[in-house]
Coordinates of C-alpha atoms in Angstrom, one line a residue:
X1 CA 0.4 -4.2 17.3
X2 CA -1.4 -4.0 14.0
X3 CA -1.3 -7.2 12.0
X4 CA -4.3 -6.9 9.7
X5 CA -3.1 -5.0 6.7
X6 CA -3.4 -6.2 3.1
X7 CA 0.4 -6.3 2.4
X8 CA -0.4 -5.5 -1.2
X9 CA 2.9 -3.9 -2.1
X10 CA 4.9 -6.6 -0.3
X11 CA 3.2 -9.4 -2.2
X12 CA 2.5 -11.7 0.7
X13 CA 1.3 -11.5 4.3
X14 CA 4.1 -9.5 6.0
X15 CA 3.3 -10.8 9.4
X16 CA 3.9 -14.4 8.2
X17 CA 7.1 -13.5 6.3
X18 CA 10.1 -15.4 7.9
X19 CA 13.4 -14.0 8.7
X20 CA 15.9 -16.6 9.8
X21 CA 13.1 -19.0 10.7
X22 CA 10.9 -16.7 12.7
X23 CA 7.9 -14.7 11.3
X24 CA 8.0 -11.0 11.7
X25 CA 5.0 -11.2 14.1
X26 CA 6.7 -14.0 16.1
X27 CA 9.8 -11.8 16.5
X28 CA 7.8 -8.9 17.9
X29 CA 5.6 -11.1 20.0
X30 CA 8.8 -12.5 21.7
X31 CA 10.5 -9.1 22.0
X32 CA 7.5 -7.5 23.7
X33 CA 6.2 -10.4 25.8
X34 CA 2.8 -11.0 24.2
X35 CA 1.6 -7.6 23.1
X36 CA -2.0 -7.0 22.1
X37 CA -2.2 -8.0 18.4
X38 CA -5.1 -6.7 16.2
X39 CA -5.7 -8.7 13.1
X40 CA -8.4 -9.4 10.4
X41 CA -8.2 -13.2 11.2
X42 CA -7.1 -15.5 14.0
X43 CA -3.4 -15.9 14.1
X44 CA -3.0 -18.0 17.2
X45 CA -1.5 -15.6 19.7
X46 CA -2.4 -15.3 23.4
X47 CA -3.4 -11.6 23.4
X48 CA -5.2 -11.2 20.1
X49 CA -8.3 -9.3 18.9
X50 CA -9.9 -10.0 15.6
X51 CA -11.2 -6.9 13.8
X52 CA -14.6 -7.7 12.3
X53 CA -16.5 -6.3 9.3
X54 CA -15.2 -4.5 6.3
X55 CA -11.5 -3.6 6.0
X56 CA -11.1 0.1 6.7
X57 CA -7.4 0.4 7.4
X58 CA -5.3 0.9 10.5
X59 CA -7.5 3.4 12.2
X60 CA -10.2 0.8 12.5
X61 CA -7.7 -1.6 14.0
X62 CA -6.7 1.0 16.6
X63 CA -10.3 1.7 17.4
X64 CA -10.9 -2.0 17.9
X65 CA -7.9 -2.3 20.2
X66 CA -8.8 0.6 22.4
X67 CA -11.4 -1.5 24.1
X68 CA -8.7 -3.9 25.3
X69 CA -5.9 -1.5 26.2
X70 CA -4.9 -0.6 29.8
X71 CA -2.4 1.7 31.4
X72 CA -1.3 5.2 30.9
X73 CA 0.6 4.8 27.6
X74 CA 0.4 2.7 24.5
X75 CA 3.0 2.2 21.7
X76 CA 1.5 1.6 18.3
X77 CA 3.3 -0.3 15.6
X78 CA 2.7 -2.8 12.9
X79 CA 4.1 -6.3 12.5
X80 CA 6.4 -5.1 9.7
X81 CA 9.0 -3.6 12.1
X82 CA 10.7 -6.9 12.9
X83 CA 13.7 -5.4 14.6
X84 CA 11.9 -3.0 16.9
X85 CA 13.3 -3.3 20.4
X86 CA 11.6 -3.0 23.8
X87 CA 14.5 -0.7 24.8
X88 CA 13.6 1.8 22.1
X89 CA 9.9 1.6 22.9
X90 CA 10.6 2.2 26.6
X91 CA 12.7 5.2 25.6
X92 CA 9.7 6.7 23.7
X93 CA 7.2 5.9 26.4
X94 CA 9.3 7.3 29.3
X95 CA 8.9 10.8 27.9
X96 CA 6.1 12.9 29.5
X97 CA 4.2 13.9 26.4
X98 CA 0.8 13.0 24.9
X99 CA 2.6 11.8 21.7
X100 CA 6.2 10.7 21.3
X101 CA 6.9 9.8 17.7
X102 CA 9.8 8.9 15.4
X103 CA 10.4 11.6 12.8
X104 CA 12.5 11.0 9.8
X105 CA 11.3 13.9 7.7
X106 CA 7.7 12.6 8.0
X107 CA 5.6 11.6 10.9
X108 CA 5.5 7.9 11.8
X109 CA 2.3 7.2 13.7
X110 CA 3.0 3.5 13.9
X111 CA 6.3 4.2 15.6
X112 CA 4.8 6.3 18.3
X113 CA 3.9 6.2 22.0
X114 CA 0.6 7.8 22.9
X115 CA -1.2 8.7 26.1
X116 CA -4.0 6.2 26.2
X117 CA -6.5 8.9 27.4
X118 CA -5.4 11.2 24.5
X119 CA -5.7 8.4 22.0
X120 CA -9.3 7.6 23.2
X121 CA -10.2 11.3 22.9
X122 CA -9.0 11.8 19.3
X123 CA -9.4 8.5 17.5
X124 CA -13.0 9.3 16.5
X125 CA -12.0 12.6 14.8
X126 CA -8.9 11.2 13.0
X127 CA -9.3 10.6 9.3
X128 CA -5.8 9.3 8.7
X129 CA -3.0 8.0 10.9
X130 CA -0.9 11.2 11.0
X131 CA -3.9 13.0 12.5
X132 CA -3.2 11.0 15.7
X133 CA 0.0 13.0 16.0
X134 CA -1.0 16.3 14.5
X135 CA -4.1 16.7 16.7
X136 CA -1.9 16.8 19.8
X137 CA -0.7 20.0 21.5
X138 CA 2.1 18.0 23.3
X139 CA 4.4 16.2 20.8
X140 CA 8.0 15.0 21.3
X141 CA 9.7 14.1 18.0
X142 CA 12.5 11.5 18.3
X143 CA 15.0 12.1 15.6
X144 CA 17.7 10.1 13.8
X145 CA 20.5 10.7 16.3
X146 CA 18.4 10.0 19.3
X147 CA 17.4 6.6 17.8
X148 CA 21.0 5.9 16.7
X149 CA 22.2 6.1 20.2
X150 CA 20.0 3.2 21.1
X151 CA 20.1 1.4 17.8
X152 CA 23.4 2.1 15.9
X153 CA 22.1 0.1 12.8
X154 CA 18.8 1.9 12.8
X155 CA 17.0 -1.4 12.1
X156 CA 14.3 -0.7 14.8
X157 CA 12.7 2.0 12.7
X158 CA 13.0 0.3 9.3
X159 CA 9.8 -1.3 8.1
X160 CA 10.0 -4.3 5.9
X161 CA 8.7 -2.5 2.8
X162 CA 11.7 -0.1 3.1
X163 CA 14.2 -2.9 3.7
X164 CA 13.0 -4.9 0.8
X165 CA 12.6 -1.9 -1.6
X166 CA 16.3 -1.0 -0.9
X167 CA 17.2 -4.4 -2.5
X168 CA 15.6 -6.6 -5.1
X169 CA 13.8 -9.5 -3.6
X170 CA 16.4 -12.0 -5.0
X171 CA 19.1 -10.1 -3.1
X172 CA 17.0 -10.0 0.0
X173 CA 17.6 -13.6 0.8
X174 CA 21.4 -13.0 0.7
X175 CA 21.0 -10.0 2.9
X176 CA 19.2 -12.0 5.6
X177 CA 22.7 -12.9 6.9
X178 CA 23.4 -9.3 7.7
X179 CA 19.9 -8.9 9.3
X180 CA 20.5 -11.9 11.5
X181 CA 23.9 -10.6 12.7
X182 CA 22.3 -7.1 13.3
X183 CA 19.3 -8.6 15.1
X184 CA 21.6 -10.7 17.3
X185 CA 23.5 -7.5 18.3
X186 CA 20.2 -5.7 19.1
X187 CA 18.9 -8.6 21.1
X188 CA 22.1 -8.7 23.2
X189 CA 22.0 -4.9 23.8

C-alpha cells in the first residue's frame, strides 16, 4: 500500500485524515491485516518500508516495495481508498491474469492485482503508473457492474479526492454519517 504521496490537492496528509475516529491508513491496515506500507517517513506500522531519497512518485514506491513482496500476486493501492475491502481484493486476485484492474473509463493502476513476477519484469520500463497495465498481454478489466455485485455502494473504488471533490469540504463532515453507515455495511458483508 502506497502511503507516501504529497496529498497536495487534498490539502493535508490523506493517510492521517480521520473518518469516524480512524485514519484512512488505519482503516486499511485493519481491513487487510497489516499489509506492506510504503511511505516517505516512519508511520509506526508493523510492516512498513520507508522510501529514501528524492520524491519521484508512486513508481519509486512500488520499486522500493518489490524487495519486500512475496507470493504470486500483489494488489497495489494507495491509502486514499479507505473503504476498499479484502473481499473485493480477493475477487481481483483470484483471476488468472497477469493484471486484473478496475476500469471506470480509465485504467486504475492503484486498484489492480498484478502477478508479482510480471510486476518485477516491467517496473524498470514503466514511465507512468498506467504502463504497469498497458505493458501486459494478459489483462482482465473489472467493470462497474462486477464491482457493484460485491460493493453495492461502490465505495471500495472511490478514492478520497473523488469523494471530497463531489462535496465541498464543509459538507464532507456532515456526509461522514453516510460514510460510517456504508462502511459498517461493507464491514459486515
